[in-house]
Structures are given as C-alpha cells and as structure tokens.
mmCIF file of C-alpha atoms in Angstrom:
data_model
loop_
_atom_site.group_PDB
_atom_site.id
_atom_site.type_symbol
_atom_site.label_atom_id
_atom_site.label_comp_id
_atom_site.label_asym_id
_atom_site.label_seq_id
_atom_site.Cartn_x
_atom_site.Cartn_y
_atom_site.Cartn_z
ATOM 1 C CA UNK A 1 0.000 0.000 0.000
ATOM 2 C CA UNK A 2 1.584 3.594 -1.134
ATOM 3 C CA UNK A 3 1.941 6.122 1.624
ATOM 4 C CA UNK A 4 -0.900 8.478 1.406
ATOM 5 C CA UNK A 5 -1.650 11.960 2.854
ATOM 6 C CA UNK A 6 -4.286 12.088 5.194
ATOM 7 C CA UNK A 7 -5.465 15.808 5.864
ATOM 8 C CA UNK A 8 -6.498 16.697 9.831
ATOM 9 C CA UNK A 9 -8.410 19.641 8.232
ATOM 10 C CA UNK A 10 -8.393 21.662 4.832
ATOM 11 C CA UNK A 11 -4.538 21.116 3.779
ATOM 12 C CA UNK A 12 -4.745 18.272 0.974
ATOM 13 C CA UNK A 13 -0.765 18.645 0.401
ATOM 14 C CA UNK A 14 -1.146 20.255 -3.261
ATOM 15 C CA UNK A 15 0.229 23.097 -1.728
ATOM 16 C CA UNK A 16 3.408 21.409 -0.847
ATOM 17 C CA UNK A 17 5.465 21.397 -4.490
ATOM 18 C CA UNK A 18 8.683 23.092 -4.624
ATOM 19 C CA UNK A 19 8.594 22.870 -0.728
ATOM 20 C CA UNK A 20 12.014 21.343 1.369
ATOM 21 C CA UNK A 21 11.061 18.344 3.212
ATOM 22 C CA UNK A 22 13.109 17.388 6.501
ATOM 23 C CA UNK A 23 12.079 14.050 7.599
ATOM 24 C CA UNK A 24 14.756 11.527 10.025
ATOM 25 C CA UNK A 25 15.734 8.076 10.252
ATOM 26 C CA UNK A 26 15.166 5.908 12.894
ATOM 27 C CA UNK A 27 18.223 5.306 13.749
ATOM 28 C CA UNK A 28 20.969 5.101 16.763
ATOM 29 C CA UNK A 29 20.126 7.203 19.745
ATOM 30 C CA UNK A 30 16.796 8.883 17.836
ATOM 31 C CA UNK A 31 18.645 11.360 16.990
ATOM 32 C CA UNK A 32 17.122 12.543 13.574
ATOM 33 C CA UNK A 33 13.548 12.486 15.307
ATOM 34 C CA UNK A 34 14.898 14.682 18.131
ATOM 35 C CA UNK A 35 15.870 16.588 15.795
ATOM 36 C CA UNK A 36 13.064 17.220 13.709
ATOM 37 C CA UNK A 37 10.751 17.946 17.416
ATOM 38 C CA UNK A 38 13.031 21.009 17.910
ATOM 39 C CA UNK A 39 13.117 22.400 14.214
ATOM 40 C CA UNK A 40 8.799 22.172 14.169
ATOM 41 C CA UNK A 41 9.221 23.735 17.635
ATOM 42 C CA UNK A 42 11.991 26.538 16.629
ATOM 43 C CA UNK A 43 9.672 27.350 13.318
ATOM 44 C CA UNK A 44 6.124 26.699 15.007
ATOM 45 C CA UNK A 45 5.314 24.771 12.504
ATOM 46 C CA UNK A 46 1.562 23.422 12.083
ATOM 47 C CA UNK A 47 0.040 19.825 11.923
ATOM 48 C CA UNK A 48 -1.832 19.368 8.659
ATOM 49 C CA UNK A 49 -1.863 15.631 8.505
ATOM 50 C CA UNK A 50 -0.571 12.648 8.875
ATOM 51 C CA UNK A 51 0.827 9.836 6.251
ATOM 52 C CA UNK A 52 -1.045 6.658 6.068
ATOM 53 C CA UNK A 53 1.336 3.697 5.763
ATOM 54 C CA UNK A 54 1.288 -0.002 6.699
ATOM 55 C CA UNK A 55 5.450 -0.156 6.849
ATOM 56 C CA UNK A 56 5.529 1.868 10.186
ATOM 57 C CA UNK A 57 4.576 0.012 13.424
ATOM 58 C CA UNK A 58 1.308 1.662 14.893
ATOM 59 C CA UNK A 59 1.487 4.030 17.536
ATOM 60 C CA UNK A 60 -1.103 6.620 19.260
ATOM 61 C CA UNK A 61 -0.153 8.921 22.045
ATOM 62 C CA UNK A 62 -1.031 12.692 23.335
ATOM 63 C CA UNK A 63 -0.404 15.748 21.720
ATOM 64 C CA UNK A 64 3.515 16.118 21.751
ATOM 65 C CA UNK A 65 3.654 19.489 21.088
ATOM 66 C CA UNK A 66 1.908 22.179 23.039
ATOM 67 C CA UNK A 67 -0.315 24.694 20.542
ATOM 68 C CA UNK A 68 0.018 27.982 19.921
ATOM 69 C CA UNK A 69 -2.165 29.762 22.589
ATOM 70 C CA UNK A 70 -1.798 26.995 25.339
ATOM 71 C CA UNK A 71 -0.630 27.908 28.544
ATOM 72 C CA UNK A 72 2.340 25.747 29.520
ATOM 73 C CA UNK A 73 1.368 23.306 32.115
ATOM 74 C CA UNK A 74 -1.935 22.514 30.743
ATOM 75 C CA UNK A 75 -3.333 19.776 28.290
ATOM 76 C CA UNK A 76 -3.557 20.637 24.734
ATOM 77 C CA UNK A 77 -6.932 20.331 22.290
ATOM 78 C CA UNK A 78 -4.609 19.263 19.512
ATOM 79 C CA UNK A 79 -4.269 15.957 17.780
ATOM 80 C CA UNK A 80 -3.484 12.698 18.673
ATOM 81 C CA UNK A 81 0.287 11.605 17.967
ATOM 82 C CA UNK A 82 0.559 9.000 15.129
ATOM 83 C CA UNK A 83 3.173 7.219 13.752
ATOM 84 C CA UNK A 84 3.976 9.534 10.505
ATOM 85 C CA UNK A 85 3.107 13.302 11.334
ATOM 86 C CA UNK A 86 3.055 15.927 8.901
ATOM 87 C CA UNK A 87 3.866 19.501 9.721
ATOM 88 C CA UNK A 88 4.213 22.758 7.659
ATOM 89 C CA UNK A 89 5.335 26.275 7.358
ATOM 90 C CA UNK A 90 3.721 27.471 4.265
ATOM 91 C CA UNK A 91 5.515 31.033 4.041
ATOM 92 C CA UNK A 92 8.999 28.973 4.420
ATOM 93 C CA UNK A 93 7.837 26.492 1.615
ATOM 94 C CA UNK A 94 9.111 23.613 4.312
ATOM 95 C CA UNK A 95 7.486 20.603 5.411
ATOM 96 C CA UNK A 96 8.407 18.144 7.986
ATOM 97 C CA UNK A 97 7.434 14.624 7.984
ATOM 98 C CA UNK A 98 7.943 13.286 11.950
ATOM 99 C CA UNK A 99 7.759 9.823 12.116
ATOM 100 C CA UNK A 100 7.577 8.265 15.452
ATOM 101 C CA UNK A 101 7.694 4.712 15.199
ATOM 102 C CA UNK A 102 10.452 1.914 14.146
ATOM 103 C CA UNK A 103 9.517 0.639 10.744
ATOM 104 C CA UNK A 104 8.456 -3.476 10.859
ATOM 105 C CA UNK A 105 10.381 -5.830 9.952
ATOM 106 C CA UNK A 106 11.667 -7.138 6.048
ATOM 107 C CA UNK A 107 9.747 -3.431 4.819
ATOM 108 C CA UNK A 108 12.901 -1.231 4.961
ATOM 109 C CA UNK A 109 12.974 -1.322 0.923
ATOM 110 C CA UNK A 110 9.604 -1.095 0.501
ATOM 111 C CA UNK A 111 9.669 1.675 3.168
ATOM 112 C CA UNK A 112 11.815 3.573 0.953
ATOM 113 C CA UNK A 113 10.718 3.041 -2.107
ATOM 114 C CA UNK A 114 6.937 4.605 -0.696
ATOM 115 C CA UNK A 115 9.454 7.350 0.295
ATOM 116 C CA UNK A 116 10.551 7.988 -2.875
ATOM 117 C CA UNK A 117 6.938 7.067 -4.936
ATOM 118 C CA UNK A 118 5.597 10.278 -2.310
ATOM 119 C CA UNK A 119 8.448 12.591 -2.755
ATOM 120 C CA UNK A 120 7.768 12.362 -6.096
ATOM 121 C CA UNK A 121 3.951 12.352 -6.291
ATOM 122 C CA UNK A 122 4.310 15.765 -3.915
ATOM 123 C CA UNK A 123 6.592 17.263 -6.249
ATOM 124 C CA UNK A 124 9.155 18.109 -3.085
ATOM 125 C CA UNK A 125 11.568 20.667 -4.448
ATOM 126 C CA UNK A 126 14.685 18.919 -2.407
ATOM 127 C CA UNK A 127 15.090 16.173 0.723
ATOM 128 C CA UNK A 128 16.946 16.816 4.020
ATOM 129 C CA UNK A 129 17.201 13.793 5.828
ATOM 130 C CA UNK A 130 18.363 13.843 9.263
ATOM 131 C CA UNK A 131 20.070 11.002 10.724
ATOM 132 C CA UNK A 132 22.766 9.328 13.525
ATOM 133 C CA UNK A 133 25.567 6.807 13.232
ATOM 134 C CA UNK A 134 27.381 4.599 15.555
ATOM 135 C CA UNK A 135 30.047 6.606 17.498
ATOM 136 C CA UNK A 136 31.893 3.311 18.063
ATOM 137 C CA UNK A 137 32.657 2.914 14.402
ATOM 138 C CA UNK A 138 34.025 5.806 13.608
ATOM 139 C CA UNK A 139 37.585 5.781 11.535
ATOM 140 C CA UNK A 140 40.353 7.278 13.606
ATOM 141 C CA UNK A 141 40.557 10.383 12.018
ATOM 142 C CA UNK A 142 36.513 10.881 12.943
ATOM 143 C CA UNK A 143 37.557 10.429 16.402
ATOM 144 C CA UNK A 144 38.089 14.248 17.172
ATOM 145 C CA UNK A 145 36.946 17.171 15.894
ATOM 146 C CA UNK A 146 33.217 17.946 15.094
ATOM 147 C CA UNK A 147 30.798 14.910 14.869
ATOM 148 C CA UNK A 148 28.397 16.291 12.480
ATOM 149 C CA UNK A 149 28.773 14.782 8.378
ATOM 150 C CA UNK A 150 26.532 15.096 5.472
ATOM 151 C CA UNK A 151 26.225 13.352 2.104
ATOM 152 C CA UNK A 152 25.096 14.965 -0.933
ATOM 153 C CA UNK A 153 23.166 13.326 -4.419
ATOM 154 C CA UNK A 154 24.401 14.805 -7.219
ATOM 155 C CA UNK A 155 21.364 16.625 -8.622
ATOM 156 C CA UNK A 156 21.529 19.049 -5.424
ATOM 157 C CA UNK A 157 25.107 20.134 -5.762
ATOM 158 C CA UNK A 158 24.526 20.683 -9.296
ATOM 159 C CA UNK A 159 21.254 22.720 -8.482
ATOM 160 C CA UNK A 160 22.910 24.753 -5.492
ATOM 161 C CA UNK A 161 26.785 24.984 -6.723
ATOM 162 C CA UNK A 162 28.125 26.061 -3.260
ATOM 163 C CA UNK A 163 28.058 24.483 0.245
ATOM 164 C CA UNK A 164 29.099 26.737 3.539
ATOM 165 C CA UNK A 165 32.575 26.688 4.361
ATOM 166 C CA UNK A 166 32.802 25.740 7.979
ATOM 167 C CA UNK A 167 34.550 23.251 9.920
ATOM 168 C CA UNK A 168 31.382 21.675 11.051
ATOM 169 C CA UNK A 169 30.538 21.044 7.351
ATOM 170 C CA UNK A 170 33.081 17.577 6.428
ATOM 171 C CA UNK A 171 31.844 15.167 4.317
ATOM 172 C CA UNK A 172 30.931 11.703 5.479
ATOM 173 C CA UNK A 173 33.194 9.013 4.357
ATOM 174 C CA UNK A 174 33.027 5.821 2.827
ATOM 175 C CA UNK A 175 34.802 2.894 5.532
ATOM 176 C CA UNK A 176 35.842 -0.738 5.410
ATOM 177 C CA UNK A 177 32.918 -3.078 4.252
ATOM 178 C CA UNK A 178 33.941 -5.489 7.467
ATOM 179 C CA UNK A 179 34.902 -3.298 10.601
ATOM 180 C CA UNK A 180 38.739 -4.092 11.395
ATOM 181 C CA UNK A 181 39.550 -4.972 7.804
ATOM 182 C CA UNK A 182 41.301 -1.596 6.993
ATOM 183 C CA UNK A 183 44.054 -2.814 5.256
ATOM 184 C CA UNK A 184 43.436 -4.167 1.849
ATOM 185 C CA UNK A 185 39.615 -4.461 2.821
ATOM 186 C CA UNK A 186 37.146 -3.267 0.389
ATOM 187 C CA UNK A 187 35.694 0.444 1.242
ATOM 188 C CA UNK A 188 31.934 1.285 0.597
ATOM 189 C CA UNK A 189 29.216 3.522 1.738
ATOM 190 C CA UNK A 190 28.245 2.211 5.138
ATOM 191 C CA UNK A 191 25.953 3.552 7.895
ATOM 192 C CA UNK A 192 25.697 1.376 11.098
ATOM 193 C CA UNK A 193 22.722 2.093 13.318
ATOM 194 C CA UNK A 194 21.441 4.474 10.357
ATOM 195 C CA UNK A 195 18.081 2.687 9.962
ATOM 196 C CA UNK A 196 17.283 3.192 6.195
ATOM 197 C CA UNK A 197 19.578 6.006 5.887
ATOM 198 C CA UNK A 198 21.878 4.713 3.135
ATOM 199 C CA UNK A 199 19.348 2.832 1.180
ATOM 200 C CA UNK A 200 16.908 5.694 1.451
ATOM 201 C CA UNK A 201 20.248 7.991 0.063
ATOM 202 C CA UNK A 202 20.894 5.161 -2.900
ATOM 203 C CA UNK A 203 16.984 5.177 -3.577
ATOM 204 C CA UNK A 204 17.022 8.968 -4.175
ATOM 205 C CA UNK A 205 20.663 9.076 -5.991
ATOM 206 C CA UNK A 206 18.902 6.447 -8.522
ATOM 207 C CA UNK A 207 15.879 8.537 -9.178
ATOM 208 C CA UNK A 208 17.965 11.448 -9.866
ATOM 209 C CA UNK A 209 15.857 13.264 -7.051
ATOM 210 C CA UNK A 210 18.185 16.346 -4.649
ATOM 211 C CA UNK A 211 18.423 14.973 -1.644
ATOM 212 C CA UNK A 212 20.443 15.801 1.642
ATOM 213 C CA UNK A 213 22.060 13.864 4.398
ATOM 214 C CA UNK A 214 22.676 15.087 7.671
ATOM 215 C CA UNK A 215 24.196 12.392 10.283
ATOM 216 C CA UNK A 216 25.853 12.482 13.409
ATOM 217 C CA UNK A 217 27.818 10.191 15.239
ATOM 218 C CA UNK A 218 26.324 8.979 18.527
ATOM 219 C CA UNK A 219 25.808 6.087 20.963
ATOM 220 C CA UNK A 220 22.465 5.367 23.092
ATOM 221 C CA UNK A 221 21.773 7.610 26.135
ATOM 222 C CA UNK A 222 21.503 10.804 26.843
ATOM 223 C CA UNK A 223 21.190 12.069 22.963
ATOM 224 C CA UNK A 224 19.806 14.980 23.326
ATOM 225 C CA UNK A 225 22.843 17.057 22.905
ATOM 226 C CA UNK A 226 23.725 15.211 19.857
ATOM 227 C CA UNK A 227 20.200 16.515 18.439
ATOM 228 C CA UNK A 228 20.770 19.916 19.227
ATOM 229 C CA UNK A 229 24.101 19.742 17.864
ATOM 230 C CA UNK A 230 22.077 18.073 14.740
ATOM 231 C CA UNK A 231 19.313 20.958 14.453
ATOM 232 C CA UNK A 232 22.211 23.242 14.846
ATOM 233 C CA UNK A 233 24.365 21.889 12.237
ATOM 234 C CA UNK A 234 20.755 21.832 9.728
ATOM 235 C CA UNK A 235 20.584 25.961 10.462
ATOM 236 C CA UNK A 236 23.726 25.947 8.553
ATOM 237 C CA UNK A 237 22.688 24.577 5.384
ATOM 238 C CA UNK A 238 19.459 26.119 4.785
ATOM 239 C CA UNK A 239 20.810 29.489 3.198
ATOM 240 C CA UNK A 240 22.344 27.555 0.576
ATOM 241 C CA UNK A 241 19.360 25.275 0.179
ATOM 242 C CA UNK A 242 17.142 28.470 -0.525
ATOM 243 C CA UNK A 243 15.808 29.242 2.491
ATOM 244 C CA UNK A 244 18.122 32.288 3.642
ATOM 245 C CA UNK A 245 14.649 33.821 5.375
ATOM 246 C CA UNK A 246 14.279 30.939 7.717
ATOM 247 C CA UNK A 247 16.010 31.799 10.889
ATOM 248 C CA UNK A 248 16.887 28.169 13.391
ATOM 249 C CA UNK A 249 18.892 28.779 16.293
ATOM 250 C CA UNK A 250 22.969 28.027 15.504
ATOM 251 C CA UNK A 251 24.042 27.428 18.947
ATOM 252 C CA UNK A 252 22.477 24.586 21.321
ATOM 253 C CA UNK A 253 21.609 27.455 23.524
ATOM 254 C CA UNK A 254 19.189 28.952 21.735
ATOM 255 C CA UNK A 255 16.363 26.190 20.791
ATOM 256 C CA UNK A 256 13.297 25.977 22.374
ATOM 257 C CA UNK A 257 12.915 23.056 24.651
ATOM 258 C CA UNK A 258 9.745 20.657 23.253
ATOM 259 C CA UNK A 259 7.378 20.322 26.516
ATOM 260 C CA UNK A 260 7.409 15.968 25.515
ATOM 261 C CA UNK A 261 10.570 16.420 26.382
ATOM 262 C CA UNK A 262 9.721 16.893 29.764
ATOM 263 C CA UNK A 263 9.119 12.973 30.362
ATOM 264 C CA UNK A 264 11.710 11.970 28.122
ATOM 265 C CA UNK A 265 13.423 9.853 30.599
ATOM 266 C CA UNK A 266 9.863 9.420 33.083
ATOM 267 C CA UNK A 267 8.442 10.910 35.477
ATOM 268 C CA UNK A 268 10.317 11.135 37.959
ATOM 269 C CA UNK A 269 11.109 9.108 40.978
ATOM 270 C CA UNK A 270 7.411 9.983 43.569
ATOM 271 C CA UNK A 271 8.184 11.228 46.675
ATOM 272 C CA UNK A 272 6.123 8.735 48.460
ATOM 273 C CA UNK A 273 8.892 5.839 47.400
ATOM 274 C CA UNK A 274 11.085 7.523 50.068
#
C-alpha cells in the first residue's frame, strides 16, 4: 500500500510542491527524530496531517507538542500523535514529515521506495534527511573534531553549486565493508545504526531526485545534545538550500525546549517511594 496523505483539516498537500522536506531516520540514539521535534518547535510549525502507511509500526499517544495559545502546564486540544506526522510552514515552503515509530520488519525497501513514490507524487523541491551513526565505528581520524557529516546526491550540488565553508561542514566518508579490515579491505558507503539512511540515500541518488544527508555520530543515552548539535548543524545549510529567510537557532543554547521532552526519561522518581 503507497503512503498516502491524510489531511487533519483543509490542507490536501497540493500546496506542498517546490517545498524542502526534513524528515529523520530511525536510527541510533533517535537522533534525527529529536531533531526534527526542535526544528517544528523553533519554526512553530503546524500539523496538517498525517501519512497513512502499513510499513511503520502503529502508535497513538497525546499531543507532543503544546499549541500555539496553550498555557504551559496545561493539556492541549490538539491531535493525537501518530506514527507519521506531517507539519508545515507554508511562508517557508518547508514541510516536515515526523515519524515516530520503528519501521516493521523485512519493509525497509519497501519503506523507501513509498518514500521515494511520495516525494515524487508531492513534487518536493529537495530532501533533508536527518540522521545518527554509531560513534563506536568511527575511523580514527573521525575520532576528534566535530561529529556532524553530510552526504550529498548529485542533482543538489549541481542545483545549489556552493556548500558553507565551515569546519562543522566535512563530508561523510566511505569505511571498510567489514569493521577491522582496513588494510586491503574493500571500502563502501556504510551507515551502522542508520536505519534506512543509506538505502533511502541510494533510492534517491537512482531517481535522480536532490536529496540531503545530515548524520551524526552517537551512541544510546543521553542524545539529546547530539540533536541539538544536529538541528544546529541543519541551520547551517538552509541558506544555501534556498531558504536564507528561515532563521533556526545556531548554537544549542538557543532552541526551544519541546514540553514531551519533559518525560523523556519518566516521570520522575514519587516522593512517596522515600
């Protein structure tokens, strides 16, 4: 079954052509999705659907992001949390697709070709896809230095020309096909703990379709300074993606905390344990 747009009021999605999406990978740590929470935050972004797909495993919860108008502290009238959430900032042309739930098992292909069959139904001007890595494989020279790496399809450098010059901004590289096998081993594209980063990445690259790939390397745990390092590191690239208007926080600092955050880790230990 092909993903398909469900509207949670008038939006039917026509209006997103020529927009950016930004959409993560489930992957190591959750950092992508963490990600994405603090960039529909950051931009207060609104819900206009959800995506309809049998690949992602159900999920329903409360409203994980506190509405315009509601008093902190208090329960929101908004929508119920699915799965695949669809949020928009029409006067940015972006659109963020958070998805909230591991995909099921044996449908990562499929996953990504539905990916691909919506991207280019929507008529998406360009793909950011934000991801995480396994900080335990990284290649000695990854070991210091900034953790942040991107990949880039060939139809969006030759559509943009120019990337920012910064030392945040390094390329990620291609590593041994069998970890410990440096020497004489054969070197390909590999992302451990990316989810369906690189075949998502290989599916686009086919199709000819601009696409961008934001990881970072990162272990489970604490990650949410690796996702405000990850949001941070996205502020730099959206100037040269077309969106020099949109303004997202460059230091860690500076975001807005999401209020689901709050019981990230629980609820706290009650007092009347003690």
């Amino acid at each position: 079954m092909p993903l398909e747009f469900v509207s949670s009021g008038q939006d039917d999605g026509l209006g997103f052509r020529e927009s950016t999406l930004i959409l993560p990978a489930v992957s190591v740590g959750n950092a992508g999705q963490l990600a994405v929470d603090l960039v529909i935050c950051a931009l207060s972004m609104r819900h206009v659907g959800n995506l309809r797909a049998r690949c992602f495993a159900p999920v329903v919860g409360s409203q994980p992001h506190v509405e315009p108008g509601t008093q902190p502290g208090t329960r929101s009238s908004g929508h119920l949390c699915l799965s695949t959430e669809v949020y928009a900032c029409r006067d940015k042309h972006l659109v963020v697709l958070q998805i909230r739930s591991p995909i099921l098992k044996g449908q990562r292909r499929q996953t990504c070709r539905d990916l691909l069959a919506w991207v280019k139904e929507t008529g998406f001007q360009q793909v950011v896809l934000l991801s995480s890595t396994q900080a335990q494989m990284r290649l000695d020279q990854e070991l210091s230095g900034p953790q942040e790496r991107h990949l880039i399809s060939e139809a969006l450098l030759k559509k943009v020309g120019s990337w920012p010059k910064t030392a945040g901004c390094l390329a990620f590289q291609e590593r041994p096909a069998y970890a410990g096998l440096e020497d004489g081993g054969q070197i390909c594209l590999r992302i451990p703990g990316g989810g369906i980063t690189r075949t998502l990445y290989q599916h686009l690259c086919a199709a000819g379709l601009p696409l961008l790939v934001l990881l970072t390397f990162c272990s489970d745990g604490d990650n949410i300074p690796d996702a405000l390092r990850l949001a941070s590191h996205l502020a730099l690239w959206l100037p040269p993606l077309g969106h020099q208007d949109t303004k997202l926080p460059e230091s860690k600092e500076q975001w807005k905390i999401p209020s689901s955050w709050k019981l990230l880790y629980g609820s706290g230990i009650p007092d009347s344990l003690f």
